[in-house]
Coordinates of C-alpha atoms in Angstrom, one line a residue:
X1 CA 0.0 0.0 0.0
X2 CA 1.6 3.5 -1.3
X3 CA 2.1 6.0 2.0
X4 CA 3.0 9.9 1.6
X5 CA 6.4 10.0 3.9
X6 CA 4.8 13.6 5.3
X7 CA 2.9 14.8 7.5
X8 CA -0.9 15.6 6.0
X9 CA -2.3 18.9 6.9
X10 CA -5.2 19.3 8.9
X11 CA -8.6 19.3 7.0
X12 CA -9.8 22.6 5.5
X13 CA -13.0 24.1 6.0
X14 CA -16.3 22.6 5.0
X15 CA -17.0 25.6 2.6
X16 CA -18.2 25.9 -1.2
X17 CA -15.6 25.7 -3.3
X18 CA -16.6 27.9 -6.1
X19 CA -17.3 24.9 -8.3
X20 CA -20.2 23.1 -7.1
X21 CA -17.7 20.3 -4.8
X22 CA -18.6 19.4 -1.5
X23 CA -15.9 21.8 0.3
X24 CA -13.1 19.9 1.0
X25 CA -10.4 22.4 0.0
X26 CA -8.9 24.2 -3.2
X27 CA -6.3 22.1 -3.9
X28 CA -4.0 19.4 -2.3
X29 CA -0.7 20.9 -0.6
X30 CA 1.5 17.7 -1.0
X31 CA 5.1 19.7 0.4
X32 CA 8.2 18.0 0.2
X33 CA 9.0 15.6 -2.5
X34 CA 8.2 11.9 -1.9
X35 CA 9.9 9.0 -1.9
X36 CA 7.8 7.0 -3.8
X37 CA 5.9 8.3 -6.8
X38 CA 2.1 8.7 -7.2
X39 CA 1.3 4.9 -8.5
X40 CA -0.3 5.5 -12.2
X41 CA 0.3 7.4 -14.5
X42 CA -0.1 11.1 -12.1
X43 CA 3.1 13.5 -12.7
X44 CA 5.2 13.9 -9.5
X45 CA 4.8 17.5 -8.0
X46 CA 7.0 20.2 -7.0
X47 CA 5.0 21.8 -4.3
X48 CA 1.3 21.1 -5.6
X49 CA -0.3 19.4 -7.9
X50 CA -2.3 20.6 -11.0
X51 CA -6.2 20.0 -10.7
X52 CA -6.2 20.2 -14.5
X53 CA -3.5 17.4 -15.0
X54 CA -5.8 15.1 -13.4
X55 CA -9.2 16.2 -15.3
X56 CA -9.1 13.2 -17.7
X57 CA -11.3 10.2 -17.2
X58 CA -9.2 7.4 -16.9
X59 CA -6.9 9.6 -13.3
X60 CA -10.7 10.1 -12.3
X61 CA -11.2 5.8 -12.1
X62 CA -7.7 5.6 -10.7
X63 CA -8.0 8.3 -7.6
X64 CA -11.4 6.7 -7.1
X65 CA -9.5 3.3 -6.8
X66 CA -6.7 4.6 -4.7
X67 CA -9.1 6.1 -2.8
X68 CA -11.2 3.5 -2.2
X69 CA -8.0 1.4 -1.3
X70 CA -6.9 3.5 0.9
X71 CA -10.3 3.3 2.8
X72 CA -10.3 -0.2 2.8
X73 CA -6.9 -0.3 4.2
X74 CA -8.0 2.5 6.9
X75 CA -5.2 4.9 5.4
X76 CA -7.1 8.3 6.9
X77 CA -3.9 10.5 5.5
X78 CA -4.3 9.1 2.2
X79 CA -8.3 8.7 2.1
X80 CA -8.2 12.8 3.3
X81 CA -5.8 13.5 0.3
X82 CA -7.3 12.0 -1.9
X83 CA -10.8 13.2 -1.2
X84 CA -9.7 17.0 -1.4
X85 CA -8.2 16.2 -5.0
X86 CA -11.4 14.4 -6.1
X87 CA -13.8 16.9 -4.6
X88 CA -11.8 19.5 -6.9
X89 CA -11.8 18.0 -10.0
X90 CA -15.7 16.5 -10.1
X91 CA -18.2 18.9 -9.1
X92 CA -21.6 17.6 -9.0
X93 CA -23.0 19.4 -11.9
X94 CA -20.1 20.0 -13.8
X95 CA -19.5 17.4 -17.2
X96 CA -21.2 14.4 -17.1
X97 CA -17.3 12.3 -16.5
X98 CA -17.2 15.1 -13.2
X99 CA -20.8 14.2 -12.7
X100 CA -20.1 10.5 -12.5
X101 CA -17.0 11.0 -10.5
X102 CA -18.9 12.8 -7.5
X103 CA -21.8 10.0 -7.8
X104 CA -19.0 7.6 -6.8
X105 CA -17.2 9.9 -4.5
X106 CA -20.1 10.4 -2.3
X107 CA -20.6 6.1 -2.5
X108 CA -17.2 6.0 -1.0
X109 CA -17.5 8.2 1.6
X110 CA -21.0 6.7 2.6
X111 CA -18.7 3.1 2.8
X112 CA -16.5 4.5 4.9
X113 CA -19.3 5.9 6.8
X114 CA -20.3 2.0 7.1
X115 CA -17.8 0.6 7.7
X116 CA -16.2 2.6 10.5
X117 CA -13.2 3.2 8.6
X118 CA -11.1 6.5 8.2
X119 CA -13.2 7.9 11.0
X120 CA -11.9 11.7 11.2
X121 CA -12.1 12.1 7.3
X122 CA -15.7 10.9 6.7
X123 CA -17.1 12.1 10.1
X124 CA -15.8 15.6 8.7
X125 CA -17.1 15.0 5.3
X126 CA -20.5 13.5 5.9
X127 CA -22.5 16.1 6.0
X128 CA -21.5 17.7 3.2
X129 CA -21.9 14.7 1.5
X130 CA -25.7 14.9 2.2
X131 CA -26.0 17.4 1.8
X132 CA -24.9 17.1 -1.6
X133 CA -26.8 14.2 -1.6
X134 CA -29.2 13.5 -4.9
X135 CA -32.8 12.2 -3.0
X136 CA -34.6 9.6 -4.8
X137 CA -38.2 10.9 -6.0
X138 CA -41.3 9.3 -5.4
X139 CA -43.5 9.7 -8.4
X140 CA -47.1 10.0 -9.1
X141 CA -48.5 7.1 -12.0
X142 CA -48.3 10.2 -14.2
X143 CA -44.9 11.0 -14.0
X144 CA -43.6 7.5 -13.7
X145 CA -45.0 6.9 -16.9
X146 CA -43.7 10.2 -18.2
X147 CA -40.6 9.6 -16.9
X148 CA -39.5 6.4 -18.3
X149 CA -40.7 7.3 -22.0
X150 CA -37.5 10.2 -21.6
X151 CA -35.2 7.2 -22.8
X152 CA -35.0 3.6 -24.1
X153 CA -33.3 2.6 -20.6
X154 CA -36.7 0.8 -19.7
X155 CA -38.9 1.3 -23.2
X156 CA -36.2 -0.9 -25.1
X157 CA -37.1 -3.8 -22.8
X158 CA -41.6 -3.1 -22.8
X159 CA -41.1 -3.1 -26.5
X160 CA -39.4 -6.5 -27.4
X161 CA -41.4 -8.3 -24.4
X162 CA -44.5 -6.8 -25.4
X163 CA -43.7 -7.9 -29.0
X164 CA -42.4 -11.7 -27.7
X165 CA -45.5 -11.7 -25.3
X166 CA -47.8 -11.1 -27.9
X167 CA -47.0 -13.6 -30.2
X168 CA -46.4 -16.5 -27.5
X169 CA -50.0 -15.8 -26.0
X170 CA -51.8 -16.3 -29.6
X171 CA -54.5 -18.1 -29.4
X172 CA -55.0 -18.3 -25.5
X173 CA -58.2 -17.4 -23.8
X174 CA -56.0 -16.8 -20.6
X175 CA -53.2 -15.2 -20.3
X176 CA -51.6 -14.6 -16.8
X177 CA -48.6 -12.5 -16.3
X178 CA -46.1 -12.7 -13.7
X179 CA -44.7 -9.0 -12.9
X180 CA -41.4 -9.1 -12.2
X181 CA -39.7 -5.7 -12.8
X182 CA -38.8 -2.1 -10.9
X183 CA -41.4 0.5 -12.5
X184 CA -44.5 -0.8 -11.2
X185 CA -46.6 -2.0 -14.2
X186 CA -45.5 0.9 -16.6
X187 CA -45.3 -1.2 -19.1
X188 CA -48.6 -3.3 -18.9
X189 CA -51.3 -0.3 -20.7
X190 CA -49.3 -0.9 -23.9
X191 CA -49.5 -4.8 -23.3
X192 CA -53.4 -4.2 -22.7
X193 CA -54.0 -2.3 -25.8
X194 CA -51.6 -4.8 -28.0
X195 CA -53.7 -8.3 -26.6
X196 CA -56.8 -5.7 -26.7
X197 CA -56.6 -5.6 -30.3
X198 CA -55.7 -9.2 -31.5
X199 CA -57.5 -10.5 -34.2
X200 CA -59.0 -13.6 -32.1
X201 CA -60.4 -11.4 -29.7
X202 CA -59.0 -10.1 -26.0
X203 CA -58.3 -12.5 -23.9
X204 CA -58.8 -12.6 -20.3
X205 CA -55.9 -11.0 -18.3
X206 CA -54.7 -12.1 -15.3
X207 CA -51.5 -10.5 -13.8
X208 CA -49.3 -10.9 -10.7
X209 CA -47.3 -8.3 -9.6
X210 CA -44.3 -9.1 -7.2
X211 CA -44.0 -6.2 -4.4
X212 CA -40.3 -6.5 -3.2
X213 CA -41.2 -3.8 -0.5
X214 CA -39.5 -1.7 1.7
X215 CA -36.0 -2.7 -0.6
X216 CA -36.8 -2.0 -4.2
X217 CA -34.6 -0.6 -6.0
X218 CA -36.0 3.1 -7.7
X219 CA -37.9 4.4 -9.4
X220 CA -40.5 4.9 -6.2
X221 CA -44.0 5.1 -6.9
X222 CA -46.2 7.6 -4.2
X223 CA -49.2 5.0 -4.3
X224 CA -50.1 1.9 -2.8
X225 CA -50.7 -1.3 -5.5
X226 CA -54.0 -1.3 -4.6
X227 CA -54.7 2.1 -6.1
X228 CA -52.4 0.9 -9.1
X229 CA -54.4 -1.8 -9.7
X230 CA -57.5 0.1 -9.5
X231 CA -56.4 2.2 -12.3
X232 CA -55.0 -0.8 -14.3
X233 CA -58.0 -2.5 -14.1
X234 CA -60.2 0.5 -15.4
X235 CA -57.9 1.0 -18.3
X236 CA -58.2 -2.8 -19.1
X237 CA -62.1 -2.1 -18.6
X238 CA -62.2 0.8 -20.9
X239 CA -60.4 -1.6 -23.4
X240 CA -63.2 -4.1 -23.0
X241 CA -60.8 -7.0 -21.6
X242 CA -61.4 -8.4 -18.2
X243 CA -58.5 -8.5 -15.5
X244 CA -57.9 -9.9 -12.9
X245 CA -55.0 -8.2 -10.5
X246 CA -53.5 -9.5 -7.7
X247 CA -50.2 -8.4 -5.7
X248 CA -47.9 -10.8 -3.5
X249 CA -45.0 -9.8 -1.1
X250 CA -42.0 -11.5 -2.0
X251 CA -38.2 -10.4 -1.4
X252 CA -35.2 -10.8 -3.7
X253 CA -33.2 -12.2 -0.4
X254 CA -34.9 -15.6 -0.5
X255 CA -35.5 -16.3 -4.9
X256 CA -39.1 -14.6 -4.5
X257 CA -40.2 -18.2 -2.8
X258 CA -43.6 -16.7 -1.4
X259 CA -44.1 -15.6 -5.3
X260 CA -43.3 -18.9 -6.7
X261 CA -44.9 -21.0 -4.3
X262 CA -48.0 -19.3 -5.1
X263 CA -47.4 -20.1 -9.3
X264 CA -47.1 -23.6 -8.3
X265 CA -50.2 -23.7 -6.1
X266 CA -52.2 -22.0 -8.7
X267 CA -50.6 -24.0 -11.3
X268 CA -52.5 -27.0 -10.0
X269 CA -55.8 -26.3 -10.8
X270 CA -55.0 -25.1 -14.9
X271 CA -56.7 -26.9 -17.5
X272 CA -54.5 -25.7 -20.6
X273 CA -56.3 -22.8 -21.5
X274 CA -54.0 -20.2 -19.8
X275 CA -51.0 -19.3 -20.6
X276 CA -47.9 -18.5 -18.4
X277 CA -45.7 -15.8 -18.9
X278 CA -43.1 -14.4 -16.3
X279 CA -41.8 -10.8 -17.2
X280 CA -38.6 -9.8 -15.7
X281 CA -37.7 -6.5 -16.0
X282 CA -34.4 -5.4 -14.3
X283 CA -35.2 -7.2 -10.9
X284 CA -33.8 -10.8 -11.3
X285 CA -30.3 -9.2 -10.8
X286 CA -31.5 -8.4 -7.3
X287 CA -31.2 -11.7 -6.2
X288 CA -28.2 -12.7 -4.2
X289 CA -25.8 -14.8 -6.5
X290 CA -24.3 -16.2 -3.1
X291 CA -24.8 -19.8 -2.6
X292 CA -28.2 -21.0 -0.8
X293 CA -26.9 -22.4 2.7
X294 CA -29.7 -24.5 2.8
X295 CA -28.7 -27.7 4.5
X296 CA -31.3 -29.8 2.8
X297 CA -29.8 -29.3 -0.2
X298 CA -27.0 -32.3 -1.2
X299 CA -25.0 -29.7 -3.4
X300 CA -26.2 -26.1 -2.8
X301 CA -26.8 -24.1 -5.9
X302 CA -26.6 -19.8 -5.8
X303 CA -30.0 -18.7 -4.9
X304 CA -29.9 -17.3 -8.7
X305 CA -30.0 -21.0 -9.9
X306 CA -32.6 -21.9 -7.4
X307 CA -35.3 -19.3 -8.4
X308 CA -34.5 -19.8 -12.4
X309 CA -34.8 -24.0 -11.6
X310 CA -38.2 -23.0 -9.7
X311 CA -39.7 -21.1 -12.5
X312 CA -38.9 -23.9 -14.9
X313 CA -41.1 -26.4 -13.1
X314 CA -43.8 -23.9 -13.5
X315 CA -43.3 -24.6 -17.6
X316 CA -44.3 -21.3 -18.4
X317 CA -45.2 -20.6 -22.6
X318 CA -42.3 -17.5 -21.8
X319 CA -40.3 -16.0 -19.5
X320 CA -38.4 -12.5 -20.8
X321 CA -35.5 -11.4 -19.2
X322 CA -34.0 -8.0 -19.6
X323 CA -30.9 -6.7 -17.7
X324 CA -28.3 -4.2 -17.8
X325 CA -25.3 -5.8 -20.0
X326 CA -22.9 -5.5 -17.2
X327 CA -21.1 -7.5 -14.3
X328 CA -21.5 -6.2 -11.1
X329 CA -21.0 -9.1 -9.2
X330 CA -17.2 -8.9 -8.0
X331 CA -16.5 -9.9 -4.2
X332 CA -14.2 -6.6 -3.4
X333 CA -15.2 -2.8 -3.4
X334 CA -12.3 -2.1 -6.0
X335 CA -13.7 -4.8 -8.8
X336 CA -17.3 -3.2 -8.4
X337 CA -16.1 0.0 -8.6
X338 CA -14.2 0.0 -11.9
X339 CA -16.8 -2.3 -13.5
X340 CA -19.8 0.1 -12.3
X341 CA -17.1 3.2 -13.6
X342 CA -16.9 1.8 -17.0
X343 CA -20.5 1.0 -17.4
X344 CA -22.6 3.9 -15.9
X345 CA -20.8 7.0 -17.7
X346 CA -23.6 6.0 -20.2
X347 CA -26.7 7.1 -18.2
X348 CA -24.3 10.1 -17.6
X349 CA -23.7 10.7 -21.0
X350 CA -26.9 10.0 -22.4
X351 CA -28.5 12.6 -20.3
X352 CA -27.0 15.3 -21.3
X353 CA -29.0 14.6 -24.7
X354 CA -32.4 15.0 -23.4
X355 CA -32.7 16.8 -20.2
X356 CA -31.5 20.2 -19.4
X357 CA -28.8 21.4 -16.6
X358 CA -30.7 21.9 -14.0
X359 CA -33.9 20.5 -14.6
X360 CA -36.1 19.1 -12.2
X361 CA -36.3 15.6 -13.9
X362 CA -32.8 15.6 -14.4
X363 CA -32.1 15.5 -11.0
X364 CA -34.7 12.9 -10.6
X365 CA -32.7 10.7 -13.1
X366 CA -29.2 11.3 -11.8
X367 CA -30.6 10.6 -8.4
X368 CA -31.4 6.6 -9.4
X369 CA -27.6 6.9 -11.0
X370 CA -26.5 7.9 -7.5
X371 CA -28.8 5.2 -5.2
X372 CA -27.1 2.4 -7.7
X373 CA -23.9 3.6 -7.2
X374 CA -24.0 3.9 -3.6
X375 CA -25.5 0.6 -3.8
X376 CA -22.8 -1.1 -5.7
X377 CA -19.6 0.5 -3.4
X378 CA -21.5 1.1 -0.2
X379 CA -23.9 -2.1 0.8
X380 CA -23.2 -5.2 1.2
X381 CA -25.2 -9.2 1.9
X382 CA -28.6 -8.8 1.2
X383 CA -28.9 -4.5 1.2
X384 CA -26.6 -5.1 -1.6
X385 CA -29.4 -5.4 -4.6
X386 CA -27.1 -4.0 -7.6
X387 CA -25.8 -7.4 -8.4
X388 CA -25.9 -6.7 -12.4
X389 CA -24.4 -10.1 -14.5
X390 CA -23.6 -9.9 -18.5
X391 CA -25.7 -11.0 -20.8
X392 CA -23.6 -13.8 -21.9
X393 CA -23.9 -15.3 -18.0
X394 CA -27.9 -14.9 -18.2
X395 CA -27.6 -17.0 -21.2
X396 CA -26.2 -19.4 -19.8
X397 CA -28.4 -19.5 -16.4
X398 CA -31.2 -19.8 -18.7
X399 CA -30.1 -22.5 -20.4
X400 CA -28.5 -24.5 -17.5
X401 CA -31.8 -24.2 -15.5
X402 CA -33.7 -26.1 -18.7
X403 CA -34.9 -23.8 -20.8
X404 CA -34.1 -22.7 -24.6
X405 CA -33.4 -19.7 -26.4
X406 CA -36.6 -17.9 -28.3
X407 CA -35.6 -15.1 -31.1
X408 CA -37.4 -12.1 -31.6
X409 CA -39.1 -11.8 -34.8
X410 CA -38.5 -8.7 -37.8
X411 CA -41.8 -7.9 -35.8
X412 CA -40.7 -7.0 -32.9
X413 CA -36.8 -6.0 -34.0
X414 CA -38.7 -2.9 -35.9
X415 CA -41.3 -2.0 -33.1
X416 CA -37.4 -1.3 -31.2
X417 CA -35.7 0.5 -34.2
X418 CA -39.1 2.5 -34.7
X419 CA -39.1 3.3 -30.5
X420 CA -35.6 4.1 -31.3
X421 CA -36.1 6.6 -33.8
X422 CA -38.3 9.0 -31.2
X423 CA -34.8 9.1 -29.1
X424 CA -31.3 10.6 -29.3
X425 CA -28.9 9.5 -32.4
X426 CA -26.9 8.0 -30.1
X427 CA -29.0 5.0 -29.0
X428 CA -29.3 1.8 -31.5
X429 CA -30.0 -1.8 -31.3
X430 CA -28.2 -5.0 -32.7
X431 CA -28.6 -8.5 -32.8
X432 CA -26.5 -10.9 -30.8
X433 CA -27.5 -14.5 -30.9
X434 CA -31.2 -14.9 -30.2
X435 CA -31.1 -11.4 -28.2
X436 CA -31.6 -8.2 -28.7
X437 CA -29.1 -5.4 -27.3
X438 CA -29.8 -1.8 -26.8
X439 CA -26.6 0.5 -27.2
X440 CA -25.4 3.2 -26.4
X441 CA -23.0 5.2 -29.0
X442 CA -21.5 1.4 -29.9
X443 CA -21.5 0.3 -26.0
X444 CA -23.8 -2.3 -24.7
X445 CA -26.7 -0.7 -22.3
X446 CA -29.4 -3.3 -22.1
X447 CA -30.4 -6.6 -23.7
X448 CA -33.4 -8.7 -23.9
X449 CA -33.7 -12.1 -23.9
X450 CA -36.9 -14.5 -24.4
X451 CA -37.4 -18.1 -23.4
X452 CA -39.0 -20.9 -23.3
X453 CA -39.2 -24.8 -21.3
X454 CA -37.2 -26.5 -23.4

């Protein structure tokens, strides 16, 4: 572990810095020359060194790395330098790399917070840090639904299941959905209005919607599911489809158990008229990939393994799974960080596209970017729900759990390229293997995958 040979000086004042920081000081005083460089690729100072030589992206990862090294290793010299350079060179609303930079700065500091390591430095630090603090909003139905059409984040995903959905369901009097996703049903009007309109006639709807309560992950919704489902089932009503809705209380923690071993009861009375489709929007990722301890279980599988193995003996006519194409998954702080880094400059980027500086709903956005980032570096067991895997690993869970690979139809492919076309240039899809992958200026975002019991 690198050490400064000096002496560090005592922590400046909590002020504002003149560019939007937390306060920690205008530059770092480093004094005498070392005896050991800076490890990277910094320049070694005279007296002080340059904010400016360290403005680039890749010094911004690296100081976020030695910093959270040194906080790990409860280095509180090292941790304090490091903060006053990093609070200098990524103001909260300065570019969206500076942007990023102080989402994950704050993370670290709340960790430390946690973990009761470098107690001066973040006891001094934490209130600025809250005060910096982006608060998650809780929305109305309105601007939920609002809110999500701003990008292809969430839309990419409603549009290919909606498309798969619709063409596995042909035919079926019953269709029941299984909810599994993080924006509360936005996507289920459109699915109304598509089976709604299908030349055989509506079909009845039944959907479950798993509430993973008091933990989900954002966006927050200001309403109870009971008034949701009031309004759902009027829209489905002034479609002239009958629904049926019904909510259960699961938990990521446990594979959603309560929520399966409902399926399976209701499973048992079925007559083959219904069919089953489980929709998983962005929530299978919260489940711990740890190993189940249960001691029942000859060779314990991950918890993961268990829940997909579950819903296979359901056989369910689909299940679509849609995820963030990234790996979030590593056992140390350090391998999360730089993963998260190099994956969620994209939100960051992207943003600056379609919402103002300084707009109300772009602090609403950047405010989910902060909560998963804080998420990813601060929590850990089971508060720990950003547990993102590739799209490549999903494949393979899928796969090893019994079921086979569905492709999307030219159908559905253009429904995506056409939602695509009311966004930003920078957004596209491709093709890879039976999925499809939403990108971002070449750069994997999201990807959707469709199955079936093989």
């Amino acid at each position: 572990m690198m050490q400064f040979t000096h002496t560090a000086p005592p922590p400046p004042p909590l002020h504002p810095n003149g560019h939007g920081g937390l306060g920690l000081g205008l530059f770092l005083d480093v004094g005498a020359p070392r005896a050991r460089p800076w490890p990277g690729s910094f320049p070694t100072p005279a007296s002080k060194i340059s904010l400016g030589n360290l403005n680039s992206t890749s010094c911004m990862e690296q100081l976020l790395v030695h910093c959270a090294n040194a906080i790990e290793a409860n280095d509180a010299t090292l941790t304090q330098q490091i903060l006053w350079v990093l609070n200098n060179i990524a103001p909260p609303d300065g570019d969206s790399n500076q942007r990023l930079t102080a989402a994950f700065l704050c993370a670290l500091v709340a960790r430390a917070s946690r973990t009761g390591a470098c107690k001066a430095v973040t006891a001094a630090v934490a209130a600025a840090v809250e005060s910096a603090a982006l608060h998650v909003h809780r929305f109305t139905a309105v601007e939920l639904a609002s809110f999500v059409d701003l990008t292809p984040w969430h839309r990419f995903g409603y549009t290919a299941a909606n498309a798969a959905i619709l063409e596995a369901v042909e035919g079926f009097p019953v269709v029941h959905v299984v909810e599994l996703g993080t924006t509360h049903c936005m996507q289920i009007p459109t699915l109304i209005d598509m089976l709604a309109s299908r030349a055989e006639g509506p079909p009845i709807l039944r959907l479950t919607v798993a509430d993973v309560a008091p933990n989900a992950p954002p966006p927050a919704l200001d309403m109870s599911y009971d008034e949701l489902g009031a309004k759902l089932l009027n829209f489905a009503r002034s479609r002239n489809m009958s629904m049926d809705f019904r909510v259960v209380t699961t938990s990521p923690a446990d594979a959603f158990t309560s929520l399966v071993d409902q399926l399976r009861v209701q499973q048992l009375v079925l007559d083959g008229t219904e069919a089953l489709v489980v929709n998983c929007q962005m929530l299978l990722h919260t489940v711990p990939d740890e190993t189940a301890g249960s001691v029942s279980l000859a060779q314990p599988v991950s918890l993961r393994t268990m829940l997909l193995k579950s819903l296979r003996t359901l056989d369910p006519n689909l299940v679509v799974v849609v995820e963030e194409d990234a790996d979030f998954t590593a056992g140390d702080v350090v391998g999360r960080l730089r993963a998260a880094f190099n994956f969620l400059w994209i939100p960051y980027d992207a943003v600056d596209t379609f919402l103002p500086k300084g707009s109300e709903q772009r602090r609403w956005y950047e405010a989910e970017i902060g909560w998963k980032v804080e998420n990813v570096l601060a929590q850990e067991g089971v508060d720990r729900l950003e547990r993102q895997e590739d799209r490549a690993r999903w494949d393979q869970r899928m796969r090893s759990a019994g079921f086979r690979a569905v492709a999307f139809g030219e159908e559905a492919a253009g429904e995506v390229k056409a939602m695509l076309n009311e966004h930003a240039a920078g957004w596209g899809m491709k093709r890879e293997d039976d999925d499809l992958v939403l990108t971002w200026k070449g750069h994997n975002v999201v990807f959707a995958s469709a199955w079936a019991s093989s």
